[in-house]
Tab-separated table of C-alpha atoms in Angstrom:
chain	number	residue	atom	x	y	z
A	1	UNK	CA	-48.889	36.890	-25.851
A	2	UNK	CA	-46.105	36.093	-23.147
A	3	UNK	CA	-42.489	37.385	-24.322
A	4	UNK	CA	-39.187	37.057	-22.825
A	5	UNK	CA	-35.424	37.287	-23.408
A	6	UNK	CA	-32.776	35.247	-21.913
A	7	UNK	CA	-29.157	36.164	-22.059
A	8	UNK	CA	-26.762	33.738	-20.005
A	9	UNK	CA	-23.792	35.000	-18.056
A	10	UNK	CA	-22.064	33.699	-14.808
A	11	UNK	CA	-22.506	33.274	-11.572
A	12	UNK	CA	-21.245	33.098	-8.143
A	13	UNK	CA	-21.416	31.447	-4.241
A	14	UNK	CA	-20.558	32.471	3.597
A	15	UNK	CA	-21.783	33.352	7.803
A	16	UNK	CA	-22.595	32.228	11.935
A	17	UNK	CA	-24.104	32.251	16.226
A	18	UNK	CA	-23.540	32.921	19.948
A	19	UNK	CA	-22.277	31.011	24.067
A	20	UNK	CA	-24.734	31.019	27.301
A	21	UNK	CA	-24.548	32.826	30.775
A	22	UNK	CA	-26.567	32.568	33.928
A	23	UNK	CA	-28.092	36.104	34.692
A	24	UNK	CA	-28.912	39.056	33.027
A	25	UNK	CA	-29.916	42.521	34.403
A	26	UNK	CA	-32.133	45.017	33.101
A	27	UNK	CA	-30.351	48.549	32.910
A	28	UNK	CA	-33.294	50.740	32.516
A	29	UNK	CA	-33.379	53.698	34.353
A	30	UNK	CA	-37.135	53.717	34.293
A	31	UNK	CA	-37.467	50.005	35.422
A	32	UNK	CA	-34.505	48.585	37.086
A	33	UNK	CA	-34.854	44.985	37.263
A	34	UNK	CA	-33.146	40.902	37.628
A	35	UNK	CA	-34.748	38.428	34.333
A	36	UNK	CA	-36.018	35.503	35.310
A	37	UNK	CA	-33.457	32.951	33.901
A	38	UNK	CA	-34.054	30.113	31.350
A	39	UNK	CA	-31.311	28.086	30.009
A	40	UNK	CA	-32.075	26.468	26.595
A	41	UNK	CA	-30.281	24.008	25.241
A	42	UNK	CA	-30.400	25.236	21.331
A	43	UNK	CA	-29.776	28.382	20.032
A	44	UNK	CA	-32.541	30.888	18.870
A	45	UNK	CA	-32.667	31.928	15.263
A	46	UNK	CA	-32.764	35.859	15.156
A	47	UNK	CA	-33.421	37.902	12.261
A	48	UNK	CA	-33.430	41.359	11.295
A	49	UNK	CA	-35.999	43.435	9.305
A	50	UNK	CA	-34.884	47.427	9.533
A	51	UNK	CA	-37.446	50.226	7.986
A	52	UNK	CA	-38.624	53.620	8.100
A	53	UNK	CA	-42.092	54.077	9.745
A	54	UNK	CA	-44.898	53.357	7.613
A	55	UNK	CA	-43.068	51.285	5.110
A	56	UNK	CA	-44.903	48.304	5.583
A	57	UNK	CA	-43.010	46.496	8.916
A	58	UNK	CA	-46.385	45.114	10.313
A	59	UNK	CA	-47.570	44.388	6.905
A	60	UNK	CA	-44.395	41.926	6.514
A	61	UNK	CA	-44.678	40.484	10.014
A	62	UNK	CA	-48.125	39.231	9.364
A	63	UNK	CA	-47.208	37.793	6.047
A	64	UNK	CA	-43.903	36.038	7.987
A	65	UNK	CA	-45.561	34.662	10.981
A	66	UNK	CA	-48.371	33.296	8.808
A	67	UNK	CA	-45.739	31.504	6.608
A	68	UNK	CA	-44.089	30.222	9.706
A	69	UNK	CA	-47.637	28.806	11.878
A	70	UNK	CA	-50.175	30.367	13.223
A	71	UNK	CA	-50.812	34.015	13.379
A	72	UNK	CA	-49.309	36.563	15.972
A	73	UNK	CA	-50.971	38.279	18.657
A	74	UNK	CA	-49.861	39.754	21.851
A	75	UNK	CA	-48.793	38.067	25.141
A	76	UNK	CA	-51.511	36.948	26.670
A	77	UNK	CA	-51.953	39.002	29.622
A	78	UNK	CA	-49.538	41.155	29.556
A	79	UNK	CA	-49.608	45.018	28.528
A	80	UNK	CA	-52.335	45.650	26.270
A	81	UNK	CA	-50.205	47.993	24.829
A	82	UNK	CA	-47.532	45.625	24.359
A	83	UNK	CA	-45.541	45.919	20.711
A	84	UNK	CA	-44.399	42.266	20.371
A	85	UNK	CA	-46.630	39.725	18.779
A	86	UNK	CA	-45.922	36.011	19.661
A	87	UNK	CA	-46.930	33.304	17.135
A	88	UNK	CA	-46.361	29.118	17.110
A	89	UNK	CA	-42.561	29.655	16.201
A	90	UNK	CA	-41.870	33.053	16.505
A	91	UNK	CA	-41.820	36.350	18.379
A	92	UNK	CA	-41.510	39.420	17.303
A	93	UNK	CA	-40.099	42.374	19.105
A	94	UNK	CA	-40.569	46.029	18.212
A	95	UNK	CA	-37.080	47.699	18.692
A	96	UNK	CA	-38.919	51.217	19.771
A	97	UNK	CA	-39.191	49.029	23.010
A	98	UNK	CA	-35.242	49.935	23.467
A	99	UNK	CA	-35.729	53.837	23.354
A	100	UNK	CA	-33.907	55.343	26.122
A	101	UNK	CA	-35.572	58.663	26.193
A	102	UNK	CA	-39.797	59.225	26.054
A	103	UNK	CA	-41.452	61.561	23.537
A	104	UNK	CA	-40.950	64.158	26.469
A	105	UNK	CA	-36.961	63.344	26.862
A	106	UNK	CA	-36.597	63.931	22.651
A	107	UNK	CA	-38.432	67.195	22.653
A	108	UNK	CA	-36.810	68.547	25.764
A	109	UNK	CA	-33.488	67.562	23.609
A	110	UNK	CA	-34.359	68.340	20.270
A	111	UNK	CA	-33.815	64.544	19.108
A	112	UNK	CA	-36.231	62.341	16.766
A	113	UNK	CA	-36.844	58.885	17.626
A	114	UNK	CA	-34.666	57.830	14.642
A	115	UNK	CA	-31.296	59.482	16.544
A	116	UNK	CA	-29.582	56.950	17.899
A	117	UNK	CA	-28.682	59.386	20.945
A	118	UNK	CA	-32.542	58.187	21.850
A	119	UNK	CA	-31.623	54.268	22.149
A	120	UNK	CA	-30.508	52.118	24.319
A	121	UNK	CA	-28.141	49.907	22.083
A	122	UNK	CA	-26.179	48.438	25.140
A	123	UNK	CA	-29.629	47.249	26.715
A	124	UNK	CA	-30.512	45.614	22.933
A	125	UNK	CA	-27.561	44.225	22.218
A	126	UNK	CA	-27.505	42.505	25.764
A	127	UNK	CA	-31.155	41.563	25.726
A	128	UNK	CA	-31.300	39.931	21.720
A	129	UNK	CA	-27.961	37.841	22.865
A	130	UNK	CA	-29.391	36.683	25.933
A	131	UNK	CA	-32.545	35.168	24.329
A	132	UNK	CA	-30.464	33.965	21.719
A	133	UNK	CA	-28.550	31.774	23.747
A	134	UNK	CA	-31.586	30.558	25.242
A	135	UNK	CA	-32.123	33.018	28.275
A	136	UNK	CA	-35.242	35.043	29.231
A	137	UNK	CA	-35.367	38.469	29.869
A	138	UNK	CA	-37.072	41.831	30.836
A	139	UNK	CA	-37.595	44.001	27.895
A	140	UNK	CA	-39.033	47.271	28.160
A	141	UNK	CA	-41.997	48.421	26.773
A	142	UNK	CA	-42.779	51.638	24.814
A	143	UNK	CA	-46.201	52.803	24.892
A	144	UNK	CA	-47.283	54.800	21.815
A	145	UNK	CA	-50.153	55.957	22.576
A	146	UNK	CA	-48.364	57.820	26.154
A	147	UNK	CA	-45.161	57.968	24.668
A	148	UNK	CA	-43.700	56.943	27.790
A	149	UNK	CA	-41.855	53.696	29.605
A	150	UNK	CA	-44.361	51.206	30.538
A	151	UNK	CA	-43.149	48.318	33.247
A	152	UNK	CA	-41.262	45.602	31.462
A	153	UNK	CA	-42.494	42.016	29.845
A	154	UNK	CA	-41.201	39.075	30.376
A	155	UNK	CA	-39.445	37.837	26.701
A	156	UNK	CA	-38.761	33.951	26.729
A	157	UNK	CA	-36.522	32.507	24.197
A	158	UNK	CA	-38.487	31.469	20.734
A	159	UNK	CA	-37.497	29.415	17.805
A	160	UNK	CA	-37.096	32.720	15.702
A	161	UNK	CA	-37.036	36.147	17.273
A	162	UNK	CA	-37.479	39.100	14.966
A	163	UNK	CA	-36.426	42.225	15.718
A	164	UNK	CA	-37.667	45.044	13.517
A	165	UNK	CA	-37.677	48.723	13.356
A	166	UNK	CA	-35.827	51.382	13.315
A	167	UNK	CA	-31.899	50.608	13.933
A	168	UNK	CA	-31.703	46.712	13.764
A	169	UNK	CA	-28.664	46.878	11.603
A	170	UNK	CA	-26.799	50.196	13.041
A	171	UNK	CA	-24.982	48.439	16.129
A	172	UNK	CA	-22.573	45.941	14.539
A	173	UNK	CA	-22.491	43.899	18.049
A	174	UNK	CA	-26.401	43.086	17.042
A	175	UNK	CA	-25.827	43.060	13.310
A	176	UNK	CA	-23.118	40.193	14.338
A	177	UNK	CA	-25.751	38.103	16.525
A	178	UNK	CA	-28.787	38.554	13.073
A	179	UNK	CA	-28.910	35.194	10.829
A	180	UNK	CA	-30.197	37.470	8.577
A	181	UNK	CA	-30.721	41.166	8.118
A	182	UNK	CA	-33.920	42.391	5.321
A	183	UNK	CA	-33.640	45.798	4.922
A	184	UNK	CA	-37.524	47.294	3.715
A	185	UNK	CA	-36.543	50.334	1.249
A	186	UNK	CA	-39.454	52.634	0.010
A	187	UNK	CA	-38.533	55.038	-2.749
A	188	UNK	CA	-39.228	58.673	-1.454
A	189	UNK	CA	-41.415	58.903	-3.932
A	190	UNK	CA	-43.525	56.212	-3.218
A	191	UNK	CA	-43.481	56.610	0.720
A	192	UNK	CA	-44.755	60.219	0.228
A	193	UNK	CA	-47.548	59.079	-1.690
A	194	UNK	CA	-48.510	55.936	0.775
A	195	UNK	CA	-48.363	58.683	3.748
A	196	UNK	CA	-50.626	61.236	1.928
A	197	UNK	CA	-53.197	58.439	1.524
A	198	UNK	CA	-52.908	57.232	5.135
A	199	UNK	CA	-52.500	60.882	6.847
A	200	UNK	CA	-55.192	62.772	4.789
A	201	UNK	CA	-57.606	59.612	4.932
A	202	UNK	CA	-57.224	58.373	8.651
A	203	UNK	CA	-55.524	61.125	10.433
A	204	UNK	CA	-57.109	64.110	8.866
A	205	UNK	CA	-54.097	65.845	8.432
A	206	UNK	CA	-53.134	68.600	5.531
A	207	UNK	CA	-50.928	68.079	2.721
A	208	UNK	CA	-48.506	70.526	4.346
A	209	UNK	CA	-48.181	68.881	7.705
A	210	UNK	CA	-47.270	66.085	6.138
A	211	UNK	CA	-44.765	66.891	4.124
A	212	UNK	CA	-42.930	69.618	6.706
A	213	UNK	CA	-42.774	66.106	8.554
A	214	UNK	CA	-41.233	64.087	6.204
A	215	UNK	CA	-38.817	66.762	5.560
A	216	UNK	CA	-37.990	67.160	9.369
A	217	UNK	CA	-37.279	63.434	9.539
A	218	UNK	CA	-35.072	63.396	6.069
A	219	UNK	CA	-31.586	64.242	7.589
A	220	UNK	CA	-31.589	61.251	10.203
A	221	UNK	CA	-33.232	58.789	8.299
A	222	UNK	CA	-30.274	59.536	5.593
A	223	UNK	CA	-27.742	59.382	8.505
A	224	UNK	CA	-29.007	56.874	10.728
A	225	UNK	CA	-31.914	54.636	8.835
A	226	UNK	CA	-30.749	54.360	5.084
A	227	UNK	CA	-27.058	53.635	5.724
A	228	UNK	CA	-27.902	50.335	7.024
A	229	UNK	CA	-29.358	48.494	3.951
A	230	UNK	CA	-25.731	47.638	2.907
A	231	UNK	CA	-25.574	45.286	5.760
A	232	UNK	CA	-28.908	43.966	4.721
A	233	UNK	CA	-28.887	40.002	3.283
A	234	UNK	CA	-31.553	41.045	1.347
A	235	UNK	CA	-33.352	44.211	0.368
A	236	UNK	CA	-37.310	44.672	-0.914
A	237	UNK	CA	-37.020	47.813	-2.860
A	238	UNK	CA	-40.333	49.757	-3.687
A	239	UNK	CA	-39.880	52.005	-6.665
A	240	UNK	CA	-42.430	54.046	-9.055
A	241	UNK	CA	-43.680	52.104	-11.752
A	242	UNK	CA	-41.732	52.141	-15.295
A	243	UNK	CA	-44.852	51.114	-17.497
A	244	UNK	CA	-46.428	54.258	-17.543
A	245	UNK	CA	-45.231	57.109	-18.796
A	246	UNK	CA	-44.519	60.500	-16.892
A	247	UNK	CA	-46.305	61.050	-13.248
A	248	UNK	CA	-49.344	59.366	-14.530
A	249	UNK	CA	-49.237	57.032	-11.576
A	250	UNK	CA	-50.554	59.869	-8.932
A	251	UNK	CA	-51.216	57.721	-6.056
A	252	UNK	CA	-48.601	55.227	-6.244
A	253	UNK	CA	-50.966	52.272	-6.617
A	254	UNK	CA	-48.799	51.068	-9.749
A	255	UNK	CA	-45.244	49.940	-8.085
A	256	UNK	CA	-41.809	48.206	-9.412
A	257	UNK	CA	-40.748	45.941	-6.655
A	258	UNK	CA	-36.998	44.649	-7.027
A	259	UNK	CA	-35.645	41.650	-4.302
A	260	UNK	CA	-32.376	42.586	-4.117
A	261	UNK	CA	-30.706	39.127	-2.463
A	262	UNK	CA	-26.470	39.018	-1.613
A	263	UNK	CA	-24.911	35.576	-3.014
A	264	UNK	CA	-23.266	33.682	-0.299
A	265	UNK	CA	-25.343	33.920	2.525
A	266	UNK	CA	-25.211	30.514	4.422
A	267	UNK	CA	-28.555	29.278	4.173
A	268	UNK	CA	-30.312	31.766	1.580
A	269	UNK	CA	-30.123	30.643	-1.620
A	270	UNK	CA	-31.343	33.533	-3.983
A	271	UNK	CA	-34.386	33.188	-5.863
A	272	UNK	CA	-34.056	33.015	-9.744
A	273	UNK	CA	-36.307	33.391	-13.202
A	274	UNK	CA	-36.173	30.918	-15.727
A	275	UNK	CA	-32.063	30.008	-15.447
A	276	UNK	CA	-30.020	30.865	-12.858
A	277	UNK	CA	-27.449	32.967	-13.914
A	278	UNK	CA	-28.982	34.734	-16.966
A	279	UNK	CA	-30.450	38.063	-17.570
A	280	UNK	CA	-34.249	37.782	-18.235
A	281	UNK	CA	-37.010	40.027	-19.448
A	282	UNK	CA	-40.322	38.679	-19.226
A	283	UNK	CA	-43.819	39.764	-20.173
A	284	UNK	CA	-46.141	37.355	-18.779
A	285	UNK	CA	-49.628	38.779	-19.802
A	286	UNK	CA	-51.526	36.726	-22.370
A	287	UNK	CA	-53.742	33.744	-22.024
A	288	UNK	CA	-52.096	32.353	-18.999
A	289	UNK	CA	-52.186	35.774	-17.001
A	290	UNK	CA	-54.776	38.374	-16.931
A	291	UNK	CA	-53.292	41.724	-17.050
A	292	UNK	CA	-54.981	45.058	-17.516
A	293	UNK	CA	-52.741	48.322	-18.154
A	294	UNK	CA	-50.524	48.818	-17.763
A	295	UNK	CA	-49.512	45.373	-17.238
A	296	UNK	CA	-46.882	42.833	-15.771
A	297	UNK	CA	-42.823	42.773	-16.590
A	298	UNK	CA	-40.929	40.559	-14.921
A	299	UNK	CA	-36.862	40.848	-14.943
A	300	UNK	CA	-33.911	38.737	-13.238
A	301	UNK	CA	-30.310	39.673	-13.342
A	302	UNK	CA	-26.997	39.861	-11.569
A	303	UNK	CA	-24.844	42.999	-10.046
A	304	UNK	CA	-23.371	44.632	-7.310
A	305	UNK	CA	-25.039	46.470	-4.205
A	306	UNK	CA	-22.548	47.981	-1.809
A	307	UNK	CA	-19.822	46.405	-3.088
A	308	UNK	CA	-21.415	42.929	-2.840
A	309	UNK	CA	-22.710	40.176	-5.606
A	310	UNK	CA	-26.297	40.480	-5.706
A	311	UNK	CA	-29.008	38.689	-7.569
A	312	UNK	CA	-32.205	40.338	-8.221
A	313	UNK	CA	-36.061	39.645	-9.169
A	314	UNK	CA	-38.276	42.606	-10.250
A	315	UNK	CA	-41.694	42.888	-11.035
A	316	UNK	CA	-43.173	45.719	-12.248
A	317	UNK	CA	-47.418	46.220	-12.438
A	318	UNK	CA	-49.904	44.379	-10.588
A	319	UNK	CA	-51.694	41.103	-10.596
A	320	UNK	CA	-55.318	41.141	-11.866
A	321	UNK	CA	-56.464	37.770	-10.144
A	322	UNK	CA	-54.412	36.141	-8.028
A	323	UNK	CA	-55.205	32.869	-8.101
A	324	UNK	CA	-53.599	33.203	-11.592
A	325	UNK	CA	-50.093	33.566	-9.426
A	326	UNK	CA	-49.151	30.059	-10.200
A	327	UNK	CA	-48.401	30.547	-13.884
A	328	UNK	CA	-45.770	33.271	-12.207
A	329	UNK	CA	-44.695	30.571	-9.384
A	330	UNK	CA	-43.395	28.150	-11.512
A	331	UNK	CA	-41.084	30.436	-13.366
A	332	UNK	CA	-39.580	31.015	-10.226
A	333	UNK	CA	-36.989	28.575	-8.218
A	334	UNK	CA	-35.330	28.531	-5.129
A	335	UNK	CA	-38.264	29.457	-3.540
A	336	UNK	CA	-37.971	27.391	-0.474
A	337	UNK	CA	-41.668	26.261	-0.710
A	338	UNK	CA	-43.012	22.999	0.955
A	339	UNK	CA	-45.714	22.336	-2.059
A	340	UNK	CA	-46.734	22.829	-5.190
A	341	UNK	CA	-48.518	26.111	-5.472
A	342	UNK	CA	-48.099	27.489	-1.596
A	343	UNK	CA	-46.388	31.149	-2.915
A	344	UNK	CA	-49.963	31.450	-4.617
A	345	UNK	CA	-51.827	29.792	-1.484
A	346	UNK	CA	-50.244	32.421	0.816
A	347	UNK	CA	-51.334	35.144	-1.144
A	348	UNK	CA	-54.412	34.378	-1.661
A	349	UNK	CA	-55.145	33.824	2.036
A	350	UNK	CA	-53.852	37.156	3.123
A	351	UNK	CA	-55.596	39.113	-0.304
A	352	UNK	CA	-56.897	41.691	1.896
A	353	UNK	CA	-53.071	42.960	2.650
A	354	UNK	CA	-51.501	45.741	1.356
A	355	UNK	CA	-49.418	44.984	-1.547
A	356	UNK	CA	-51.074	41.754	-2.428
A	357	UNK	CA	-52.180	42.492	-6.072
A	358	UNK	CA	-48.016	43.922	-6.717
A	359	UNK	CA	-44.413	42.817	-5.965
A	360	UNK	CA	-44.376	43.832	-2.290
A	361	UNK	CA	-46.455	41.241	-1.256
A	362	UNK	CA	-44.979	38.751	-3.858
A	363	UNK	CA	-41.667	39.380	-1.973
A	364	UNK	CA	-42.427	39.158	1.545
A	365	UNK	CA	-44.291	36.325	1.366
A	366	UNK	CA	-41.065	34.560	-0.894
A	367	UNK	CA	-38.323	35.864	1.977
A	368	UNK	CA	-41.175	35.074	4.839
A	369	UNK	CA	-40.297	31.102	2.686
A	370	UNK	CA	-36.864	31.599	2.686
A	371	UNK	CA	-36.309	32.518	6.413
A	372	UNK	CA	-38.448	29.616	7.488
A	373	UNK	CA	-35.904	27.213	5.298
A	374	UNK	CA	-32.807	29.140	6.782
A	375	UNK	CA	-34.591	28.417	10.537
A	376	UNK	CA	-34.829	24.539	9.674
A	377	UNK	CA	-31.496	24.463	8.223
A	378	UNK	CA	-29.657	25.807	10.891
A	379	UNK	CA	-32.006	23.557	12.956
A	380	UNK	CA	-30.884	20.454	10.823
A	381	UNK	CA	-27.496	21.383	11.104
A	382	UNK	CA	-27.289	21.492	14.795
């Protein structure tokens, strides 16, 4: 039987872009080199999704560029071991690209990748506001598989440009030039047990490698990494689940997922259960939704994060059948869809994703709405 409880309280409800410029020229050390110029005569939407590795980046960028038309592949032919993907509306650039020393230059150092001694943050900063006021440039390319500098590719100005990665949010002259900032956080918890699967499974390696490595990374993703989720507009938060008791959840494949959203963003209006403003508590399960244990909670409720209003959505437990998902969608508003039904239509297409059966993919595919409203509002606008 579905259950719920509703307790009404109040509620509440700000942001901005950029100029233009003729010529722009690539500082790399590795690469020095003049952009081809392109003047354009609107304004690029640019938004930022910062993560630790392996917290499901790609995952989201799939799920996004779907939403927005077409899927995203590389430029065609460029560097096969290009990182940006390039769909109908949107490009997406990987902000390793920016890294100002190779693997070689950290070691010889004694620097991770997540130090911000190892980026180039002028370079960024000068490349994501040139395409954002409508300007091609010459980004650099980080191979992965060399962990060196490859020659640059040329980046012309999209609709929306994403930059994800590691340090989207840390330079405030980029956080200023982001028309939104999504911040991915993975509990430790959680993002030990996801790398144990993927390292022990694909990469052969031991249970000790992997966690000497997560511990070696620890102090500068606290410094560096972490600290900038209380610039983000909105945060996904993976946590272990609450419906079963104790570390009976092993491997993590149980999950409580909260969208954490900041009121008064321009443009982003938060998602809400039920009645906006209230604090809900909802156990869908029953005839309308199939749920096997441990089940399906739902909550919605206001508080601060950072010292900001926020609005949040959880879900804990995971979806049995998901074309059942429309029984959840229309509980929820303010989702920025076009139709009837398309929250359940884009999960169902991309059911072979991680996350898809729990609250991860639930969320990404709900902000991958929202960000494709805030593009066509700003696009209105102007």
């Amino acid at each position: 039987m579905a259950a719920f409880t509703v307790h009404t309280s109040a509620a509440t409800s700000l942001y901005s872009p950029a100029g233009t410029a003729i010529l722009l020229r690539s500082r790399s050390r590795a690469y020095p080199t003049t952009t081809t110029i392109r003047v354009s005569c609107s304004k690029t939407v640019v938004i930022g999704v910062a993560a630790d590795s392996g917290c499901g980046k790609s995952t989201f960028m799939r799920r996004l560029t779907s939403v927005l038309g077409g899927g995203a592949e590389s430029p065609r032919g460029g560097n096969p071991n290009s990182n940006t993907l390039v769909s109908d509306t949107a490009t997406v650039i990987c902000l390793d690209d920016y890294h100002s020393l190779d693997r070689a230059g950290r070691k010889a150092k004694g620097v991770t990748a997540l130090d911000p001694r190892a980026h180039d943050f002028d370079l960024m900063y000068e490349q994501v506001r040139a395409i954002k006021e409508g300007r091609a440039v010459e980004k650099p390319v980080y191979n992965h598989v060399t962990g060196r500098l490859d020659p640059p590719e040329l980046i012309t100005p999209p609709e929306i440009l994403v930059i994800k990665g590691l340090h989207p949010m840390y330079d405030e002259r980029v956080r200023d030039l982001l028309d939104l900032s999504i911040y991915l956080d993975i509990s430790n918890e959680v993002k030990f047990k996801w790398k144990v699967q993927r390292d022990m499974a694909e990469r052969g390696h031991s249970l000790e490698n992997i966690r000497a490595s997560i511990e070696a990374r620890k102090p500068d993703f606290d410094a560096y990494i972490e600290p900038q989720k209380q610039y983000a507009d909105a945060v996904i938060e993976v946590l272990p689940t609450q419906l079963i008791p104790g570390p009976g959840d092993d491997e993590g494949k149980v999950l409580r997922v909260k969208l954490i959203m900041k009121e008064g963003v321009e443009h982003f209006a938060p998602v809400y259960l039920f009645d906006e403003g209230s604090t809900v508590n909802w156990i869908p399960c029953g005839r309308k939704l199939s749920c096997s244990y441990p089940g399906i909670r739902f909550a919605y409720g206001f508080g601060t994060y950072f010292g900001h209003e926020v609005s949040v959505v959880e879900m804990d437990g995971q979806f049995d059948k998901l074309d059942e998902l429309i029984y959840v969608e229309t509980h929820l508003s303010n989702l920025s869809t076009k139709f009837y039904g398309e929250v359940a239509q884009q999960m169902l297409k991309h059911a072979d994703f991680p996350g898809s059966s729990n609250g991860t993919g639930l969320f990404q595919t709900i902000v991958g709405l929202k960000i494709r409203d805030l593009y066509e509002q700003i696009v209105a606008r102007r």
